Amino acid sequence: MADALPKSPLAPAAFPDLPVIKGVRFAAAAAGVKYQDRTDVMLAMLDPGSTVAGVFTRSKTRSANVLDCEAKIGADSDVGAAIFVNSGNSNAFTGRAGGESVAAICTAVAQSTGLPEARVFTASTGVIGERLPHDRIIAKVDALCEGLRADALEDAAEAIRTTDTFAKGSATTVELNGQPVQIAGIAKGSGMIAPDMATMLVYIFTDAKIARAELQALVSRLNDQSFNCITVDGDTSTSDTLLMGATGASGIDVAGNAEFETALRTVFLDLAHQVVRDGEGATKFVEIQITGAFSDAEAKTHGLAIANSPLVKTAIAGEDPNWGRVVMAIGKSGAAAERDLLSISFGDVLVAEKGWVSPKYREDLGAAEMKKQNITLKVDLGIGSGTATVWTCDLTHQYISINADYRS
Amino acid sequence: MADALPKSPLAPAAFPDLPVIKGVRFAAAAAGVKYQDRTDVMLAMLDPGSTVAGVFTRSKTRSANVLDCEAKIGADSDVGAAIFVNSGNSNAFTGRAGGESVAAICTAVAQSTGLPEARVFTASTGVIGERLPHDRIIAKVDALCEGLRADALEDAAEAIRTTDTFAKGSATTVELNGQPVQIAGIAKGSGMIAPDMATMLVYIFTDAKIARAELQALVSRLNDQSFNCITVDGDTSTSDTLLMGATGASGIDVAGNAEFETALRTVFLDLAHQVVRDGEGATKFVEIQITGAFSDAEAKTHGLAIANSPLVKTAIAGEDPNWGRVVMAIGKSGAAAERDLLSISFGDVLVAEKGWVSPKYREDLGAAEMKKQNITLKVDLGIGSGTATVWTCDLTHQYISINADYRS
């Protein structure tokens, strides 16, 4: 399946050069979980002194791996940590067997790395409802430990792909106290969804030094501004996981450092945007900017209502400047709106204001905006100071083909 | 557009024979609002003594017609009422001009019928954001009044169509105190949505006698069990309107009468199901039965989450018994669920239970269920006694074609 899909037209030109992050090493291997002739397991090994924080899907039917990570993530520890991921099988909705597979993998990784099981974080992504062949996975653990390399983060990005049409990576460097601090991350996912519910997984690493509780607050805050602001079709995986590890190897403490947060935000946003750019069937990348809402929360409600509306998404696919559908989505969102105070722009073209089409609007200007590959929709509610930005893609025939025509 | 679409494969074999409802007459005419060579305005005239009740879209950007109806619907009156509808233009998001058009039409209908303006209820359905050409509409009012006929409800059903691929009607008779009471209704809409946001409009008539407040309670209750339980794609029109008129001409008072309510429910449900059966691109009619939820409200939340999930809807289009996507939709709905207490059946085939695929399940049995045109999904949450049933259709290439490929 993954190989059958052409690369998204919205993909970046190339995978970025990722810097070495001191204090963390990576390895990937081919365990034959489902796919043949490709890597499908990866290990990330964080040195002693690292802190780890994370956020997880809120699904009520979340996977055994997510439940296990949630139980472990809040503990302070100095001994280091391992992140172990397989693709090809999500280990979700596999009853009691799911928990048994997680425990077996954690035991094997702990034995091979010398870490306690409480410091082994796992994720599985791929088909749902099929028992995870964890023996095949465990058979690769020793080799992964032996193959750990500081410069293998791209290998890890390849190994966690399922139906992704391109591997996703992002990195930045921020100079603090005259010294460089490195940040690099990888992600997989074609939006919230994919055939067999492929999951969104994100792993971000830095050599900055930061206490666990402060890292957790930072991760939660940036996640709300990035991965929680993207949608492909509103569906939510049972396995979504974001983990961040800070090794402290640079010696630079970044607690409360605004420059570091700004730099880290660029990596969160870049990876979140890449997930949207690999949205199933996507041909347009859409940024929706909401201003003038009652509150920031209500602005996000409006933004996601527009971003998830099949009528808006099909209009964008058809390059139709159909502002009426935007009005409809605002009306149904549940958040406060006043018809006659709304204004709507496509790019810099003011389309509607004062409850009607703008007298200056010309259809050819709106149509020209919709022909772009990157589209910006701006909505001002005119009733408050709440703002939000969300990102989505269009809804095309290819989405239907991927999800209906091919059998899983 | 309307004529270009083939009739839905889920359409009933024929438009039903609708009985004459004593005390109400109908007329339709061609005003050329947008369409040529077809009727596009209709008038229903209710005799003195009739009561009228209604429910409307909750959209925050609802049309001028809806705002006007809402202001009028709660008043008691003995002088009769008129319902006036045009298709081809929704008069929605037309700024102040929208209200002026409604007022102009109400004035014209009031003058021609002798009713006060407060007893004239209007609706408009069709393109959004274009000024309603109300002069053309008003020019037909006298002819409509002169052409009123007791047996012209089917003509009215034809006149209110926009992108509907078939006209929708339903009727039943209930015998009370040895005397027949008639109920007949019409509807238009291809789900909540259609190109240019075509609206759902429903008009139901009876010769039963019932006070306005009791009729309103009945209409609100039955609407919650029917039109509020259907979805095509989760989008909501700015103009959805359901009006019911009770003429009292049979002399039979039906206040608190359970038999009447049961009969009326069949008409509400039949019309609601016909709207789903005309869902854009629909090839499957899907009933989703939820049991064992924490409450009836939570059961409906689960049902609508499944019914609105693009992944579930595309799986149904692909005839794929993909129960994992049903699990995903339950997990994301926000209502209570316990993974290991869930059970899921396709038709009478038990697919998943105890957090995993059922040991008795065979893929060929699930696949056979999915090949049917009418599909039943059953989900038992196993945690309470809440129940709900919702109805939807599948999501197909034709939906994308209708909403993206054709320009409005």
Coordinates of C-alpha atoms in Angstrom, one line a residue, chain A:
Chain A
M1 CA 0.0 0.0 0.0
A2 CA 2.5 2.6 1.1
D3 CA 4.6 2.1 -1.9
A4 CA 1.6 2.2 -4.3
L5 CA 0.8 5.8 -3.5
P6 CA 2.6 8.5 -5.4
K7 CA 4.4 11.1 -3.3
S8 CA 2.1 13.9 -2.2
P9 CA 2.4 17.0 -4.5
L10 CA 2.6 19.0 -1.3
A11 CA 5.8 17.2 0.0
P12 CA 8.9 19.2 0.7
A13 CA 11.6 19.0 -2.0
A14 CA 13.8 16.7 0.1
F15 CA 14.3 15.3 3.6
P16 CA 16.2 17.9 5.7
D17 CA 19.7 17.4 7.0
L18 CA 19.2 16.6 10.7
P19 CA 21.9 17.5 13.1
V20 CA 23.4 15.1 15.7
I21 CA 21.7 15.5 19.0
K22 CA 24.3 14.7 21.7
G23 CA 23.0 12.1 24.2
V24 CA 20.6 10.2 21.9
R25 CA 21.3 7.4 19.4
F26 CA 19.0 5.6 16.9
A27 CA 18.7 2.4 15.1
A28 CA 16.3 0.8 12.6
A29 CA 15.8 -2.8 11.4
A30 CA 13.5 -4.9 9.3
A31 CA 11.4 -7.3 11.5
G32 CA 8.8 -8.2 8.9
V33 CA 5.9 -7.2 11.1
K34 CA 3.7 -6.7 8.0
Y35 CA 5.8 -5.0 5.3
Q36 CA 8.6 -6.9 3.5
D37 CA 11.9 -5.4 2.2
R38 CA 11.8 -2.4 4.4
T39 CA 12.7 -1.3 8.0
D40 CA 9.7 -1.4 10.4
V41 CA 11.2 -1.2 13.9
M42 CA 13.2 1.6 15.4
L43 CA 14.9 2.2 18.8
A44 CA 15.9 5.6 20.2
M45 CA 18.2 5.4 23.2
L46 CA 18.5 8.5 25.5
D47 CA 21.5 8.8 27.8
P48 CA 21.3 9.0 31.6
G49 CA 20.2 12.4 32.7
S50 CA 17.7 12.9 29.9
T51 CA 14.1 14.0 30.6
V52 CA 11.1 12.7 28.7
A53 CA 7.7 14.3 28.2
G54 CA 4.7 13.4 26.0
V55 CA 1.1 13.9 24.9
F56 CA -1.2 11.2 23.7
T57 CA -4.5 10.7 21.9
R58 CA -7.6 11.4 23.9
S59 CA -9.5 8.5 22.3
K60 CA -11.5 6.4 24.7
T61 CA -10.4 3.3 22.8
R62 CA -6.7 4.0 22.8
S63 CA -4.2 1.3 22.3
A64 CA -2.3 -0.8 24.9
N65 CA 0.9 1.1 24.1
V66 CA -0.7 4.5 24.8
L67 CA -2.1 3.3 28.1
D68 CA 1.4 2.0 29.0
C69 CA 3.2 5.2 28.1
E70 CA 0.6 7.3 29.9
A71 CA 1.3 5.3 33.1
K72 CA 5.0 5.9 32.8
I73 CA 5.4 9.4 31.4
G74 CA 4.9 11.4 34.6
A75 CA 7.8 9.7 36.6
D76 CA 11.1 11.5 37.2
S77 CA 14.2 9.4 36.5
D78 CA 17.9 9.9 35.9
V79 CA 18.7 6.6 34.2
G80 CA 17.9 7.4 30.6
A81 CA 15.1 6.1 28.5
A82 CA 14.3 4.1 25.4
I83 CA 11.7 4.7 22.7
F84 CA 10.7 1.6 20.7
V85 CA 8.3 1.8 17.7
N86 CA 7.1 -0.7 15.2
S87 CA 5.1 0.0 12.0
G88 CA 2.8 -2.5 10.2
N89 CA 0.6 -3.3 13.2
S90 CA -1.0 -0.9 15.6
N91 CA -1.6 -3.4 18.4
A92 CA -5.0 -1.5 18.9
F93 CA -8.2 -3.2 19.8
T94 CA -6.4 -6.5 20.4
G95 CA -8.0 -7.2 23.8
R96 CA -5.8 -8.5 26.6
A97 CA -3.2 -9.7 24.1
G98 CA -2.4 -6.1 23.3
G99 CA -1.2 -5.4 26.9
E100 CA 0.8 -8.7 26.9
S101 CA 2.6 -7.7 23.7
V102 CA 3.6 -4.3 25.1
A103 CA 4.9 -6.0 28.3
A104 CA 6.9 -8.5 26.3
I105 CA 8.5 -5.8 24.2
C106 CA 9.3 -3.6 27.2
T107 CA 10.9 -6.6 29.0
A108 CA 13.0 -7.4 26.0
V109 CA 14.2 -3.8 25.5
A110 CA 14.9 -3.4 29.2
Q111 CA 17.0 -6.6 29.3
S112 CA 19.0 -5.6 26.2
T113 CA 19.5 -1.9 27.2
G114 CA 19.9 -2.4 31.0
L115 CA 17.1 0.1 31.6
P116 CA 14.2 -0.5 33.9
E117 CA 10.9 -1.4 32.1
A118 CA 9.5 1.9 33.5
R119 CA 11.8 3.8 31.1
V120 CA 10.8 2.0 28.0
F121 CA 8.2 3.8 25.9
T122 CA 6.6 2.0 23.0
A123 CA 4.3 2.8 20.1
S124 CA 2.8 0.6 17.4
T125 CA 1.2 1.8 14.1
G126 CA -0.4 0.0 11.3
V127 CA -3.4 -2.4 11.0
I128 CA -5.8 -2.6 13.9
G129 CA -7.3 -5.6 15.5
E130 CA -4.6 -8.1 14.6
R131 CA -2.4 -9.6 17.3
L132 CA 1.0 -8.0 17.2
P133 CA 3.7 -10.6 16.2
H134 CA 5.9 -9.4 19.0
D135 CA 8.2 -12.4 18.8
R136 CA 9.4 -11.2 15.4
I137 CA 9.9 -7.7 16.9
I138 CA 11.7 -8.9 20.0
A139 CA 14.1 -10.9 17.9
K140 CA 15.5 -7.6 16.5
V141 CA 16.0 -5.9 19.8
D142 CA 19.6 -7.0 20.4
A143 CA 20.7 -6.0 16.9
L144 CA 19.0 -2.6 17.3
C145 CA 21.0 -2.0 20.5
E146 CA 24.2 -2.9 18.8
G147 CA 23.5 -0.7 15.9
L148 CA 22.7 2.5 17.7
R149 CA 24.2 5.5 16.0
A150 CA 24.0 9.3 16.7
D151 CA 23.4 10.1 13.0
A152 CA 20.6 7.6 12.3
L153 CA 17.5 9.8 13.0
E154 CA 16.6 9.7 9.3
D155 CA 16.6 5.9 9.4
A156 CA 14.2 6.1 12.3
A157 CA 11.9 8.4 10.3
E158 CA 11.8 5.8 7.5
A159 CA 11.1 2.9 9.8
I160 CA 8.0 4.5 11.4
R161 CA 6.3 5.2 8.1
T162 CA 3.1 3.3 7.2
T163 CA 1.0 4.9 4.4
D164 CA 3.1 8.1 4.5
T165 CA 4.1 9.1 1.0
F166 CA 7.3 10.8 2.4
A167 CA 9.4 10.6 5.6
K168 CA 9.1 13.7 7.8
G169 CA 11.9 15.4 9.6
S170 CA 12.6 18.9 10.9
A171 CA 15.5 20.6 12.8
T172 CA 16.7 23.9 14.0
T173 CA 19.6 25.3 16.0
V174 CA 19.2 28.1 18.6
E175 CA 22.2 30.0 20.1
L176 CA 21.9 30.5 23.8
N177 CA 24.7 32.0 25.9
G178 CA 26.9 31.8 22.8
Q179 CA 26.4 28.1 22.5
P180 CA 24.4 26.1 20.0
V181 CA 21.4 24.1 21.2
Q182 CA 20.1 21.5 18.7
I183 CA 16.5 20.4 18.1
A184 CA 15.5 17.7 15.7
G185 CA 12.4 15.7 15.2
I186 CA 10.6 13.2 13.1
A187 CA 6.9 12.4 12.5
K188 CA 4.7 10.0 10.7
G189 CA 1.0 10.2 9.8
S190 CA -1.3 11.2 6.9
G191 CA -3.4 13.5 9.1
M192 CA -5.4 12.0 11.9
I193 CA -6.1 9.1 9.7
A194 CA -5.0 6.6 7.1
P195 CA -6.1 3.2 5.8
D196 CA -6.3 1.0 8.8
M197 CA -6.2 4.1 11.0
A198 CA -2.5 4.8 10.6
T199 CA -1.5 6.9 13.5
M200 CA 0.3 10.2 14.0
L201 CA 3.6 9.6 15.8
V202 CA 6.1 12.4 16.6
Y203 CA 9.5 12.2 18.3
I204 CA 11.5 15.3 19.0
F205 CA 14.9 15.5 20.6
T206 CA 17.1 18.2 22.0
D207 CA 20.4 18.5 23.8
A208 CA 19.0 21.2 25.9
K209 CA 18.8 20.7 29.7
I210 CA 15.3 21.0 31.2
A211 CA 13.5 19.4 34.1
R212 CA 10.8 16.9 33.3
A213 CA 7.8 18.9 34.6
E214 CA 9.0 22.0 32.7
L215 CA 9.5 20.0 29.5
Q216 CA 6.0 18.5 29.9
A217 CA 4.4 22.0 30.2
L218 CA 6.3 23.2 27.2
V219 CA 5.4 20.1 25.1
S220 CA 1.7 20.4 26.1
R221 CA 1.6 24.1 25.2
L222 CA 3.3 23.7 21.9
N223 CA 1.3 20.7 21.0
D224 CA -1.9 22.8 21.5
Q225 CA -0.5 25.3 19.0
S226 CA 0.6 22.8 16.4
F227 CA -0.6 19.2 16.2
N228 CA -3.9 20.0 17.9
C229 CA -4.5 22.6 15.2
I230 CA -4.3 20.3 12.2
T231 CA -6.9 18.1 10.7
V232 CA -7.3 16.0 7.6
D233 CA -10.8 14.6 8.1
G234 CA -11.6 15.0 11.8
D235 CA -11.0 11.3 12.5
T236 CA -8.7 10.5 15.5
S237 CA -6.4 7.6 15.8
T238 CA -6.4 5.3 18.8
S239 CA -2.5 5.5 19.0
D240 CA -1.5 9.1 18.5
T241 CA 1.7 9.8 20.5
L242 CA 4.2 12.7 20.8
L243 CA 7.3 12.1 22.9
M244 CA 10.1 14.6 23.4
G245 CA 13.4 13.8 25.0
A246 CA 15.9 16.4 26.3
T247 CA 19.3 14.9 26.9
G248 CA 20.9 17.9 28.6
A249 CA 24.2 17.1 26.8
S250 CA 24.7 20.8 25.8
G251 CA 24.7 21.8 29.4
I252 CA 22.4 24.8 28.5
D253 CA 19.3 25.0 30.8
V254 CA 16.3 26.3 28.8
A255 CA 13.7 26.4 31.5
G256 CA 11.6 29.5 30.9
N257 CA 13.7 30.5 27.9
A258 CA 11.6 32.2 25.3
E259 CA 14.1 31.9 22.5
F260 CA 14.2 28.1 23.0
E261 CA 10.5 27.9 23.0
T262 CA 10.3 29.9 19.8
A263 CA 12.8 27.6 18.1
L264 CA 11.1 24.5 19.3
R265 CA 7.8 25.8 18.1
T266 CA 9.2 26.0 14.5
V267 CA 10.0 22.3 14.7
F268 CA 6.5 21.4 16.1
L269 CA 4.8 23.5 13.4
D270 CA 7.0 22.2 10.6
L271 CA 6.3 18.6 11.4
A272 CA 2.6 19.3 11.9
H273 CA 2.4 21.0 8.5
Q274 CA 4.2 18.1 6.9
V275 CA 1.6 15.7 8.3
V276 CA -1.1 17.9 6.7
R277 CA 0.9 18.0 3.4
D278 CA 0.8 14.2 3.4
G279 CA -3.0 14.2 4.1
E280 CA -4.6 11.5 2.0
G281 CA -5.3 12.7 -1.4
A282 CA -4.3 16.3 -0.5
T283 CA -3.6 18.7 -3.4
K284 CA -3.9 22.0 -1.4
F285 CA -2.4 23.1 1.9
V286 CA -4.9 25.4 3.7
E287 CA -4.2 27.8 6.5
I288 CA -7.3 29.1 8.2
Q289 CA -6.7 32.3 10.3
I290 CA -9.5 33.3 12.7
T291 CA -9.6 36.7 14.4
G292 CA -12.2 38.7 16.3
A293 CA -13.8 35.7 18.0
F294 CA -15.2 35.7 21.5
S295 CA -12.2 33.9 22.8
D296 CA -9.1 32.0 21.5
A297 CA -11.0 28.7 22.3
E298 CA -14.0 29.8 20.2
A299 CA -11.7 30.9 17.4
K300 CA -10.2 27.4 17.3
T301 CA -13.8 26.0 17.3
H302 CA -14.6 28.1 14.2
G303 CA -11.3 27.2 12.6
L304 CA -11.7 23.5 13.0
A305 CA -15.4 23.6 11.9
I306 CA -14.2 25.2 8.6
A307 CA -11.2 22.9 8.4
N308 CA -13.4 19.7 8.9
S309 CA -16.3 20.7 6.7
P310 CA -16.6 18.4 3.7
L311 CA -18.3 21.1 1.8
V312 CA -15.5 23.6 2.3
K313 CA -12.8 21.0 1.6
T314 CA -14.5 19.9 -1.6
A315 CA -14.9 23.5 -2.7
I316 CA -11.2 24.0 -2.2
A317 CA -10.4 20.8 -4.2
G318 CA -12.6 22.3 -7.0
E319 CA -10.8 25.7 -6.7
D320 CA -14.2 27.2 -6.1
P321 CA -14.1 30.5 -4.0
N322 CA -17.3 29.3 -2.3
W323 CA -17.5 31.7 0.7
G324 CA -21.1 30.6 1.3
R325 CA -19.8 27.3 2.6
V326 CA -17.4 29.1 4.9
V327 CA -20.4 31.0 6.3
M328 CA -22.3 27.7 6.7
A329 CA -19.4 26.1 8.7
I330 CA -19.1 29.2 11.0
G331 CA -22.9 29.0 11.6
K332 CA -22.8 25.4 12.6
S333 CA -19.6 25.4 14.7
G334 CA -21.5 26.2 18.0
A335 CA -19.2 29.2 18.8
A336 CA -20.5 32.7 18.8
A337 CA -21.0 34.5 15.5
E338 CA -23.0 37.4 14.2
R339 CA -23.9 37.1 10.5
D340 CA -23.7 40.9 9.9
L341 CA -20.3 41.4 11.7
L342 CA -18.4 38.6 9.8
S343 CA -15.8 39.2 7.2
I344 CA -14.2 36.6 5.0
S345 CA -11.1 36.9 2.8
F346 CA -9.4 34.4 0.5
G347 CA -5.7 35.4 0.7
D348 CA -5.8 39.2 0.6
V349 CA -9.0 39.3 -1.4
L350 CA -11.9 40.5 0.8
V351 CA -14.9 38.4 -0.2
A352 CA -17.7 39.0 2.3
E353 CA -18.5 41.6 4.9
K354 CA -21.5 43.0 6.7
G355 CA -23.6 39.9 6.1
W356 CA -23.1 39.9 2.3
V357 CA -20.6 39.7 -0.5
S358 CA -18.3 42.6 -0.5
P359 CA -19.1 45.3 -3.1
K360 CA -15.5 45.3 -4.1
Y361 CA -15.3 41.5 -4.6
R362 CA -14.7 40.2 -8.1
E363 CA -15.1 36.5 -8.7
D364 CA -12.0 36.3 -10.9
L365 CA -9.9 37.6 -7.9
G366 CA -11.3 34.9 -5.6
A367 CA -10.9 32.2 -8.2
A368 CA -7.2 33.2 -8.7
E369 CA -6.5 32.7 -5.0
M370 CA -8.1 29.3 -5.1
K371 CA -5.8 28.2 -7.9
K372 CA -2.8 28.4 -5.6
Q373 CA -1.3 25.3 -3.9
N374 CA -1.1 27.1 -0.6
I375 CA -4.3 28.8 0.3
T376 CA -5.1 31.2 3.2
L377 CA -8.7 31.7 4.4
K378 CA -9.2 34.6 6.8
V379 CA -12.3 35.0 8.9
D380 CA -12.9 37.9 11.3
L381 CA -15.9 37.4 13.6
G382 CA -16.0 41.1 14.6
I383 CA -17.1 40.4 18.1
G384 CA -14.0 40.0 20.3
S385 CA -10.2 39.5 20.3
G386 CA -10.0 35.7 20.2
T387 CA -7.6 34.3 17.5
A388 CA -6.5 30.9 16.2
T389 CA -4.8 29.4 13.2
V390 CA -5.5 25.9 12.0
W391 CA -4.3 23.9 9.0
T392 CA -5.9 21.4 6.8
C393 CA -5.9 20.0 3.2
D394 CA -8.6 19.6 0.6
L395 CA -10.9 16.6 0.1
T396 CA -10.4 14.9 -3.2
H397 CA -11.3 11.9 -5.2
Q398 CA -7.9 10.4 -4.2
Y399 CA -9.1 10.4 -0.5
I400 CA -12.1 8.3 -1.5
S401 CA -9.9 6.0 -3.6
I402 CA -7.4 5.5 -0.8
N403 CA -10.1 4.8 1.8
A404 CA -12.9 3.1 -0.2
D405 CA -11.6 1.6 -3.4
Y406 CA -8.6 -0.3 -1.9
R407 CA -9.5 -3.0 0.6
S408 CA -7.5 -3.1 3.8

